[in-house]
GROMACS .gro file of N, CA and C in nm:
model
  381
    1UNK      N    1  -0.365   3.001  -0.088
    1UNK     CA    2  -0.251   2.925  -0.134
    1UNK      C    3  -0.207   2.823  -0.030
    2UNK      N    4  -0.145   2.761  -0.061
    2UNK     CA    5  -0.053   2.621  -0.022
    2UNK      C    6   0.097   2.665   0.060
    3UNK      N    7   0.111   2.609   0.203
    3UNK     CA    8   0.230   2.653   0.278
    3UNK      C    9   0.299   2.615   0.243
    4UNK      N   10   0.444   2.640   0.255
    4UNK     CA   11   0.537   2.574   0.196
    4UNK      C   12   0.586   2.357   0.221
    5UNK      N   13   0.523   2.371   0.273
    5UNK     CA   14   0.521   2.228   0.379
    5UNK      C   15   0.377   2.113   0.328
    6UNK      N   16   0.317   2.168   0.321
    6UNK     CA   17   0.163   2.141   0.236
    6UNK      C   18   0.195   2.104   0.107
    7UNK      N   19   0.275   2.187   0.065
    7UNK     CA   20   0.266   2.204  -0.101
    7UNK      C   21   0.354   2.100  -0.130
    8UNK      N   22   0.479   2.065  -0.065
    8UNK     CA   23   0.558   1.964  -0.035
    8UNK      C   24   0.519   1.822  -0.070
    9UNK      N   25   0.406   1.820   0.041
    9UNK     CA   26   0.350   1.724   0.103
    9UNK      C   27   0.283   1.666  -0.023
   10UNK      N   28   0.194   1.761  -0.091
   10UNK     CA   29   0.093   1.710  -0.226
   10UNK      C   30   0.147   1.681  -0.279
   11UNK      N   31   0.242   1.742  -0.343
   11UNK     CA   32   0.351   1.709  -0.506
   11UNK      C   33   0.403   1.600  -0.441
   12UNK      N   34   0.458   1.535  -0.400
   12UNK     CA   35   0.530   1.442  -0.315
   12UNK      C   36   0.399   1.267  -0.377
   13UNK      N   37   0.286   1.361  -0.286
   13UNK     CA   38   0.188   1.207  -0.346
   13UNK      C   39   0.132   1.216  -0.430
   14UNK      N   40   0.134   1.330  -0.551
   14UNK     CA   41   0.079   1.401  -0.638
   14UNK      C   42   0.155   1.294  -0.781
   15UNK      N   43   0.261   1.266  -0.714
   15UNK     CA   44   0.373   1.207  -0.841
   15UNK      C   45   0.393   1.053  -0.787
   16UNK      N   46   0.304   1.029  -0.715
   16UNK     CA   47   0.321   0.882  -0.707
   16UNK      C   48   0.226   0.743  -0.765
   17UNK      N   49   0.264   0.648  -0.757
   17UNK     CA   50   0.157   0.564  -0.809
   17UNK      C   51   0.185   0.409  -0.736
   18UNK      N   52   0.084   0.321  -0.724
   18UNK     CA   53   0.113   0.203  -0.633
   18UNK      C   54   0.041   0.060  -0.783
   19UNK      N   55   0.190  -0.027  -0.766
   19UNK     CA   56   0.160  -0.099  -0.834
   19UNK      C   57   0.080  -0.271  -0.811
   20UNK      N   58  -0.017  -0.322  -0.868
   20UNK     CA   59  -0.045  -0.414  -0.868
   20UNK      C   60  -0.023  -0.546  -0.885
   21UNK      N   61  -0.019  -0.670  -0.845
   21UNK     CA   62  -0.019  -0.796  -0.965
   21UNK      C   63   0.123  -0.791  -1.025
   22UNK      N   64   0.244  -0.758  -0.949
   22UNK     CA   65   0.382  -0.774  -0.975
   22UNK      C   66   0.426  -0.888  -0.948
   23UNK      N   67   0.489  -0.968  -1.090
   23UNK     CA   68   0.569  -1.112  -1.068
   23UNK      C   69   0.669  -1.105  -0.957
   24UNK      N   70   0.666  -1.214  -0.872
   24UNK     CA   71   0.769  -1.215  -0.742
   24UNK      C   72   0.885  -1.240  -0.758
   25UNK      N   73   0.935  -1.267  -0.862
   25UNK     CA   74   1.074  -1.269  -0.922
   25UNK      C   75   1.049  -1.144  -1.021
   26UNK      N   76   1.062  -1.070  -1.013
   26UNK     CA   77   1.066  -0.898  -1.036
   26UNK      C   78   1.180  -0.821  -0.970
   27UNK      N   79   1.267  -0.814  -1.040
   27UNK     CA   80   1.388  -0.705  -1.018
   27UNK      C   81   1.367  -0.573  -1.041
   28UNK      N   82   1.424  -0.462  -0.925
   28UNK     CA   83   1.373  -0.350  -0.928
   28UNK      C   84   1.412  -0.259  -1.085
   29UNK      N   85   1.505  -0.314  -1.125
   29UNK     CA   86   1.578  -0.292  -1.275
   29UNK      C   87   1.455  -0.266  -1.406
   30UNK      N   88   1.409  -0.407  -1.367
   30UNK     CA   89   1.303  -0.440  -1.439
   30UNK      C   90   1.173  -0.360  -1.476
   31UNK      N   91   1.131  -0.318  -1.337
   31UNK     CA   92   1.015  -0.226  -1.304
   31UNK      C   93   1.052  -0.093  -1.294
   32UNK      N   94   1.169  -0.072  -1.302
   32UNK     CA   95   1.222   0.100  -1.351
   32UNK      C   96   1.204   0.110  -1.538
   33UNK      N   97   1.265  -0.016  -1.577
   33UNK     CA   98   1.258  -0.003  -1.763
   33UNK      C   99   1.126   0.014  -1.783
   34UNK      N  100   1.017  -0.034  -1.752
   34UNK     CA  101   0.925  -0.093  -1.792
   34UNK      C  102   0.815   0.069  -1.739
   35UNK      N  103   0.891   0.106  -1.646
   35UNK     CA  104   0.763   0.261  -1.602
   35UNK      C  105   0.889   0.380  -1.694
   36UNK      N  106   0.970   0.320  -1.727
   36UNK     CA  107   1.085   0.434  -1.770
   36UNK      C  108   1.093   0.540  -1.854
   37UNK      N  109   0.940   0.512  -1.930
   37UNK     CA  110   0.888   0.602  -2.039
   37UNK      C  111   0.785   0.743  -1.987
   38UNK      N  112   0.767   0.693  -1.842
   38UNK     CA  113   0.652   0.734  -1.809
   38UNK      C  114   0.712   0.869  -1.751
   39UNK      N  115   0.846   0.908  -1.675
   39UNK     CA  116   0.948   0.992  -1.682
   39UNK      C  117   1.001   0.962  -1.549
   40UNK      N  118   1.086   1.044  -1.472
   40UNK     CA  119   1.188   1.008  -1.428
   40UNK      C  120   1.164   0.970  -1.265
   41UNK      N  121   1.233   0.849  -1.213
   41UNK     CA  122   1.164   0.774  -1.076
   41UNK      C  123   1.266   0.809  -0.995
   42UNK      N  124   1.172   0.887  -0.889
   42UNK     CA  125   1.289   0.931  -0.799
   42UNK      C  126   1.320   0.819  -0.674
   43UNK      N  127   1.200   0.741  -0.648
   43UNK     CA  128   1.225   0.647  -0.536
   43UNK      C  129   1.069   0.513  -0.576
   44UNK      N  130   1.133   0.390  -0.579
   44UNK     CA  131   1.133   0.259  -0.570
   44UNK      C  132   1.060   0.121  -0.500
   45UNK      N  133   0.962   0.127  -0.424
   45UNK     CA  134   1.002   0.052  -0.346
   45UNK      C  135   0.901  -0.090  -0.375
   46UNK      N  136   0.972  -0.217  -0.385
   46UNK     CA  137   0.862  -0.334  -0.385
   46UNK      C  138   0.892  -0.414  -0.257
   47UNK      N  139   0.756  -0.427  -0.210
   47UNK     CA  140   0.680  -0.483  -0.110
   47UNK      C  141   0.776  -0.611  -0.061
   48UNK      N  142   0.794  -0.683   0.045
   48UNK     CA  143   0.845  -0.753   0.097
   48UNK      C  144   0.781  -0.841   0.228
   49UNK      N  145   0.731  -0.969   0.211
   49UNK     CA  146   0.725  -0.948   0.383
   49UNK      C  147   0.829  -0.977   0.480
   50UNK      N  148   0.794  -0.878   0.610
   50UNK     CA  149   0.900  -0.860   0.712
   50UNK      C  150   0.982  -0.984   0.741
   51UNK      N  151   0.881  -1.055   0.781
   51UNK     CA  152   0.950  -1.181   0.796
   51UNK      C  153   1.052  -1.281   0.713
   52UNK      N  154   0.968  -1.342   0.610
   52UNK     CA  155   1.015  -1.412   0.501
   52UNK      C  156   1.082  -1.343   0.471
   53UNK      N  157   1.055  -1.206   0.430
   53UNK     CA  158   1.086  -1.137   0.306
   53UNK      C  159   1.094  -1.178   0.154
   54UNK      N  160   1.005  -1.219   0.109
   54UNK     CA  161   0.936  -1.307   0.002
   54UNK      C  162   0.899  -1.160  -0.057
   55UNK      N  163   0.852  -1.176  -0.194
   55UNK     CA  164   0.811  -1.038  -0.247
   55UNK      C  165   0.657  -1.050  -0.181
   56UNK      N  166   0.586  -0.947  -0.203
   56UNK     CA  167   0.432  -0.939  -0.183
   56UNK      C  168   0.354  -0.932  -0.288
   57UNK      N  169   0.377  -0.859  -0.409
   57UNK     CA  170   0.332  -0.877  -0.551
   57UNK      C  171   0.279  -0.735  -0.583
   58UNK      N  172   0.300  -0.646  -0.471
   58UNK     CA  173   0.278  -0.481  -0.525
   58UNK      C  174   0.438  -0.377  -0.513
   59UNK      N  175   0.424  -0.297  -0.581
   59UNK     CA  176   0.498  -0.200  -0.593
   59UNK      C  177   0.449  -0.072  -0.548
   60UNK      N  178   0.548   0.019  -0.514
   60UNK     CA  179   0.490   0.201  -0.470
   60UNK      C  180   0.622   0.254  -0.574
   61UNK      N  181   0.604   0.319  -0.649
   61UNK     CA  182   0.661   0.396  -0.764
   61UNK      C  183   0.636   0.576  -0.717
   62UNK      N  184   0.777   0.636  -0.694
   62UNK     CA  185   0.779   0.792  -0.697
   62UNK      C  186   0.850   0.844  -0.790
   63UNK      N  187   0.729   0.948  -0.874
   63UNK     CA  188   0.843   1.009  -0.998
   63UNK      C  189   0.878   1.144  -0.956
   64UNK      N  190   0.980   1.172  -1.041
   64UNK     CA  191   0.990   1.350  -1.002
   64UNK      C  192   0.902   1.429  -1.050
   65UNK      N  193   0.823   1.398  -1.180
   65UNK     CA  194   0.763   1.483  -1.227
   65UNK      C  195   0.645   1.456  -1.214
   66UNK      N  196   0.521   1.566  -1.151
   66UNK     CA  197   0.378   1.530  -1.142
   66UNK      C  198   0.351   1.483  -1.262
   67UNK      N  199   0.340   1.486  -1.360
   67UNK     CA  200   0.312   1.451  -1.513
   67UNK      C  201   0.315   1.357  -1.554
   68UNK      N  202   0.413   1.265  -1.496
   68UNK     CA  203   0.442   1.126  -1.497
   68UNK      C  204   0.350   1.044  -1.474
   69UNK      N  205   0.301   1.073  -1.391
   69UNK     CA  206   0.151   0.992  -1.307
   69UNK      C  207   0.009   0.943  -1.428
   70UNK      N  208  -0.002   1.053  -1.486
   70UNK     CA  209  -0.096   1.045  -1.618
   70UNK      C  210  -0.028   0.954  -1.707
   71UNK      N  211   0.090   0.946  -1.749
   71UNK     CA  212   0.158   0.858  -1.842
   71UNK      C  213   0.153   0.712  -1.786
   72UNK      N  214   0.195   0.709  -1.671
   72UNK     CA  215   0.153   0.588  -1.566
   72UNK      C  216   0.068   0.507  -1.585
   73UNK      N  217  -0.026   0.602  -1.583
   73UNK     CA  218  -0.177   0.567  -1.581
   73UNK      C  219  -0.209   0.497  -1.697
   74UNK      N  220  -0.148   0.488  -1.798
   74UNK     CA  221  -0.159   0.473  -1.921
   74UNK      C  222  -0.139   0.301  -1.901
   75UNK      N  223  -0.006   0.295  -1.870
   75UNK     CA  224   0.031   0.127  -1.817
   75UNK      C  225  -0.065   0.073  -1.726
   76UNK      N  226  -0.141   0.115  -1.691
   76UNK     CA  227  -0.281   0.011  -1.601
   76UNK      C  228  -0.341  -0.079  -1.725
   77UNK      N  229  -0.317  -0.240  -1.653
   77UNK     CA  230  -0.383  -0.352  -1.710
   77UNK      C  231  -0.286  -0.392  -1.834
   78UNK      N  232  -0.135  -0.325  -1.833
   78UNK     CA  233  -0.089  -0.400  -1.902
   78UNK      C  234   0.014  -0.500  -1.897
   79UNK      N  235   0.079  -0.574  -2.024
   79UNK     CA  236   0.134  -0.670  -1.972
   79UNK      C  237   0.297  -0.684  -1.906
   80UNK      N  238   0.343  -0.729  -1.799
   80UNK     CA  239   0.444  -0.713  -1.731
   80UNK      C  240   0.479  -0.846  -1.651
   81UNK      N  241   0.618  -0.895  -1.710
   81UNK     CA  242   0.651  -1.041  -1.685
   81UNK      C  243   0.537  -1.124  -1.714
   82UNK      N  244   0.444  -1.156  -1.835
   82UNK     CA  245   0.362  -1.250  -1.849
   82UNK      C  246   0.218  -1.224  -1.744
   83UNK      N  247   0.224  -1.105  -1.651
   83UNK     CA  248   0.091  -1.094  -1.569
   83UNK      C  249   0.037  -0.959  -1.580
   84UNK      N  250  -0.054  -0.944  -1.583
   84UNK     CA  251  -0.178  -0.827  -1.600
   84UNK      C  252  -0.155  -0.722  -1.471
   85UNK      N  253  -0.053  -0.593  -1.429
   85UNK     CA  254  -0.042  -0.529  -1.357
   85UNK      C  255  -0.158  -0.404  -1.386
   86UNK      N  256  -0.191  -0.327  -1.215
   86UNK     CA  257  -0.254  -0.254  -1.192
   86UNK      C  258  -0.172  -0.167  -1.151
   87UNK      N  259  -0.225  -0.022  -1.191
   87UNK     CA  260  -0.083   0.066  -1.149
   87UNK      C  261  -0.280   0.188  -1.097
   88UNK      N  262  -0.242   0.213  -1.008
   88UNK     CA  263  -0.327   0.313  -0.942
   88UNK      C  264  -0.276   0.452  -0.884
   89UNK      N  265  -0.337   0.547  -0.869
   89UNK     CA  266  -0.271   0.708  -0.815
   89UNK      C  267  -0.256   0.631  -0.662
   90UNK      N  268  -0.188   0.654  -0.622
   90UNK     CA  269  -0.098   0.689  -0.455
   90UNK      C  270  -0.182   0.771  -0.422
   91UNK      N  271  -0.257   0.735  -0.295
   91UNK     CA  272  -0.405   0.849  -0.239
   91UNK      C  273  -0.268   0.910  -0.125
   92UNK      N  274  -0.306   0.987  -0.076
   92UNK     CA  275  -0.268   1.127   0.026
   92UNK      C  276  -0.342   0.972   0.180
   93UNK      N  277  -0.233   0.998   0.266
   93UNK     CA  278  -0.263   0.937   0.369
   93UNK      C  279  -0.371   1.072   0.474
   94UNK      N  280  -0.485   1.067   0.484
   94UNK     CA  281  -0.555   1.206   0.536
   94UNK      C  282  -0.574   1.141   0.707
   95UNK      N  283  -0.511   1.242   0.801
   95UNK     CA  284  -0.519   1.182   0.987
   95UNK      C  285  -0.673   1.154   0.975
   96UNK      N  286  -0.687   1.046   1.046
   96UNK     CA  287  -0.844   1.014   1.113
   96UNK      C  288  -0.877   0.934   1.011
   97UNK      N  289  -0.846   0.881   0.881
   97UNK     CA  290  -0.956   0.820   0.793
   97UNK      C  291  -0.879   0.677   0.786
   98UNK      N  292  -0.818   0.662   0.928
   98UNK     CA  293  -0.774   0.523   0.862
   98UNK      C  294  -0.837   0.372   0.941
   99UNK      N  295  -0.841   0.283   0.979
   99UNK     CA  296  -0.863   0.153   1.014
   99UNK      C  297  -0.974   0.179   1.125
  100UNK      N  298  -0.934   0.266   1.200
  100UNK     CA  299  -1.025   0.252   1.350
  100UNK      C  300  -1.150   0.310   1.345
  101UNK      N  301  -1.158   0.390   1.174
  101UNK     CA  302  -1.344   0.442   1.167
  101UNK      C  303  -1.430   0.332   1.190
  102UNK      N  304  -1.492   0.378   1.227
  102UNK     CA  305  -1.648   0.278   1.258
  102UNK      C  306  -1.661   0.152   1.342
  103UNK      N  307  -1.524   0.216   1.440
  103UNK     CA  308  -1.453   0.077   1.517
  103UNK      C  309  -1.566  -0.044   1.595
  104UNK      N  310  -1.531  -0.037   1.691
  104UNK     CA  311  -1.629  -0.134   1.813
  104UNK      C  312  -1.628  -0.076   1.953
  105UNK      N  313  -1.685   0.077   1.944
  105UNK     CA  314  -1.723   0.161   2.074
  105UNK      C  315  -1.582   0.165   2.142
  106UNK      N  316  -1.641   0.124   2.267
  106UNK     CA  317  -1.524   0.189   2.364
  106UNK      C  318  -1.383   0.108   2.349
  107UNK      N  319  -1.419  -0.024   2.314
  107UNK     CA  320  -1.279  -0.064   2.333
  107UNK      C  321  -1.262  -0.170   2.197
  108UNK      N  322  -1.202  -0.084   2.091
  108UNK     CA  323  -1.171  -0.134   1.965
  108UNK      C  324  -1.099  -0.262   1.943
  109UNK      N  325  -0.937  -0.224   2.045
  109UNK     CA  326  -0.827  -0.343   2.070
  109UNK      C  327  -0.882  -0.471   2.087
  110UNK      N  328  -0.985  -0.460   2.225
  110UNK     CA  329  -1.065  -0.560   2.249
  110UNK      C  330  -1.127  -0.665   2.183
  111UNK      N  331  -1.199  -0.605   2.090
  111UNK     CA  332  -1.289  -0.636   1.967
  111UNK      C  333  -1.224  -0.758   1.935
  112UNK      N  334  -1.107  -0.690   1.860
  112UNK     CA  335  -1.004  -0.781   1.763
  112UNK      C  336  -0.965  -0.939   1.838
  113UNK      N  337  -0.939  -0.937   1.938
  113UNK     CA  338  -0.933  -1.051   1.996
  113UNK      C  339  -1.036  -1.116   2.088
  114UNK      N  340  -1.096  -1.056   2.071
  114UNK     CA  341  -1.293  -1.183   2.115
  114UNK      C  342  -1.289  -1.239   2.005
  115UNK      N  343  -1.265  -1.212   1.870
  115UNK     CA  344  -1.332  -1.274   1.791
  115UNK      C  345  -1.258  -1.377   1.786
  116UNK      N  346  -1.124  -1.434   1.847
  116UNK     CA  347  -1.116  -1.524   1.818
  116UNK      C  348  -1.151  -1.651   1.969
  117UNK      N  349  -1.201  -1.590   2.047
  117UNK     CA  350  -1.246  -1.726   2.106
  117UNK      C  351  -1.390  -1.705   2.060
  118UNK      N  352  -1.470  -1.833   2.166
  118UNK     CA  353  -1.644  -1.862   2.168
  118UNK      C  354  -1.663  -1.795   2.243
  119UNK      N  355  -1.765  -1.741   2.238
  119UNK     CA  356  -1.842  -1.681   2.400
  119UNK      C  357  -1.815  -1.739   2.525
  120UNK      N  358  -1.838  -1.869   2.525
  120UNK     CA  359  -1.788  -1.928   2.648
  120UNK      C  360  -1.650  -1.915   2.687
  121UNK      N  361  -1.549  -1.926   2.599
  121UNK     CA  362  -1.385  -1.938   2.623
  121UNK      C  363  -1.343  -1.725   2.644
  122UNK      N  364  -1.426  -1.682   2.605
  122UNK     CA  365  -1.410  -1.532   2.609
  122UNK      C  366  -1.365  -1.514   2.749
  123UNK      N  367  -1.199  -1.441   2.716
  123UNK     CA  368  -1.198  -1.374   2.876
  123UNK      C  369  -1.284  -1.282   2.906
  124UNK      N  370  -1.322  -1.271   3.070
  124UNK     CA  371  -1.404  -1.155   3.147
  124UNK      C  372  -1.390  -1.016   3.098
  125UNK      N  373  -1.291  -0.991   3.139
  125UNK     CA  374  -1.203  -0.853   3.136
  125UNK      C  375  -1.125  -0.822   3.030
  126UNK      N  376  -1.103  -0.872   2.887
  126UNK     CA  377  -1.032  -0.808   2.781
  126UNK      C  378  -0.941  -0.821   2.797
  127UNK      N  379  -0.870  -0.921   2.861
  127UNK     CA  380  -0.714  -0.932   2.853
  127UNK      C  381  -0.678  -1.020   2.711
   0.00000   0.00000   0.00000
């Protein structure tokens, strides 16, 4: 069986779903009516960037009820404000499987910024 903390943890992303291809003039009002059938949303959130804070054009949708998610599922590819949304299951964030697999050996950080000079302009030492 499942610890109490575990079990938490699943149902939690078990009842979630991440939305696609959301009009940027999209009120959160809007995108509650529109999943509102699917059953009851315990938490909200559309994308923003930090900066601007402009919308981004996805949504993360949490319902209370695992069950919801299948009904969800149902709304993939349909129509919402005039555009074709994708509504997908919310994967489980699992430690170790994220960005730095299959990095660039010893020094990953590094990597990321060689690539933007030439070989020649490349600092020595990775600063």
């Amino acid at each position: 069986g499942l610890v109490g903390s575990e079990m938490c943890i699943r149902d939690r992303y078990m009842g979630s779903v991440y939305v696609k291809n959301v009009d940027y003039k999209t009120e959160p009002q809007e995108l509650k009516e529109h999943f509102a059938s699917c059953g009851p949303i315990s938490r909200m959130t559309i994308f923003r960037d930090q900066i601007t804070g402009h919308p981004l054009g996805y949504a993360f949708i949490e319902f209370s009820e695992v069950g919801a998610v299948e009904k969800a599922m149902k709304l993939n590819e349909s129509l919402f404000r005039g555009r074709q949304i994708t509504v997908e299951v919310k994967r489980k964030n699992v430690p170790g499987m994220g960005r730095r697999r299959g990095g660039y050996g010893l020094y990953p950080r590094m990597m990321g910024r060689m690539r933007m000079f030439p070989p020649y302009y490349r600092p020595r030492y990775g600063y």
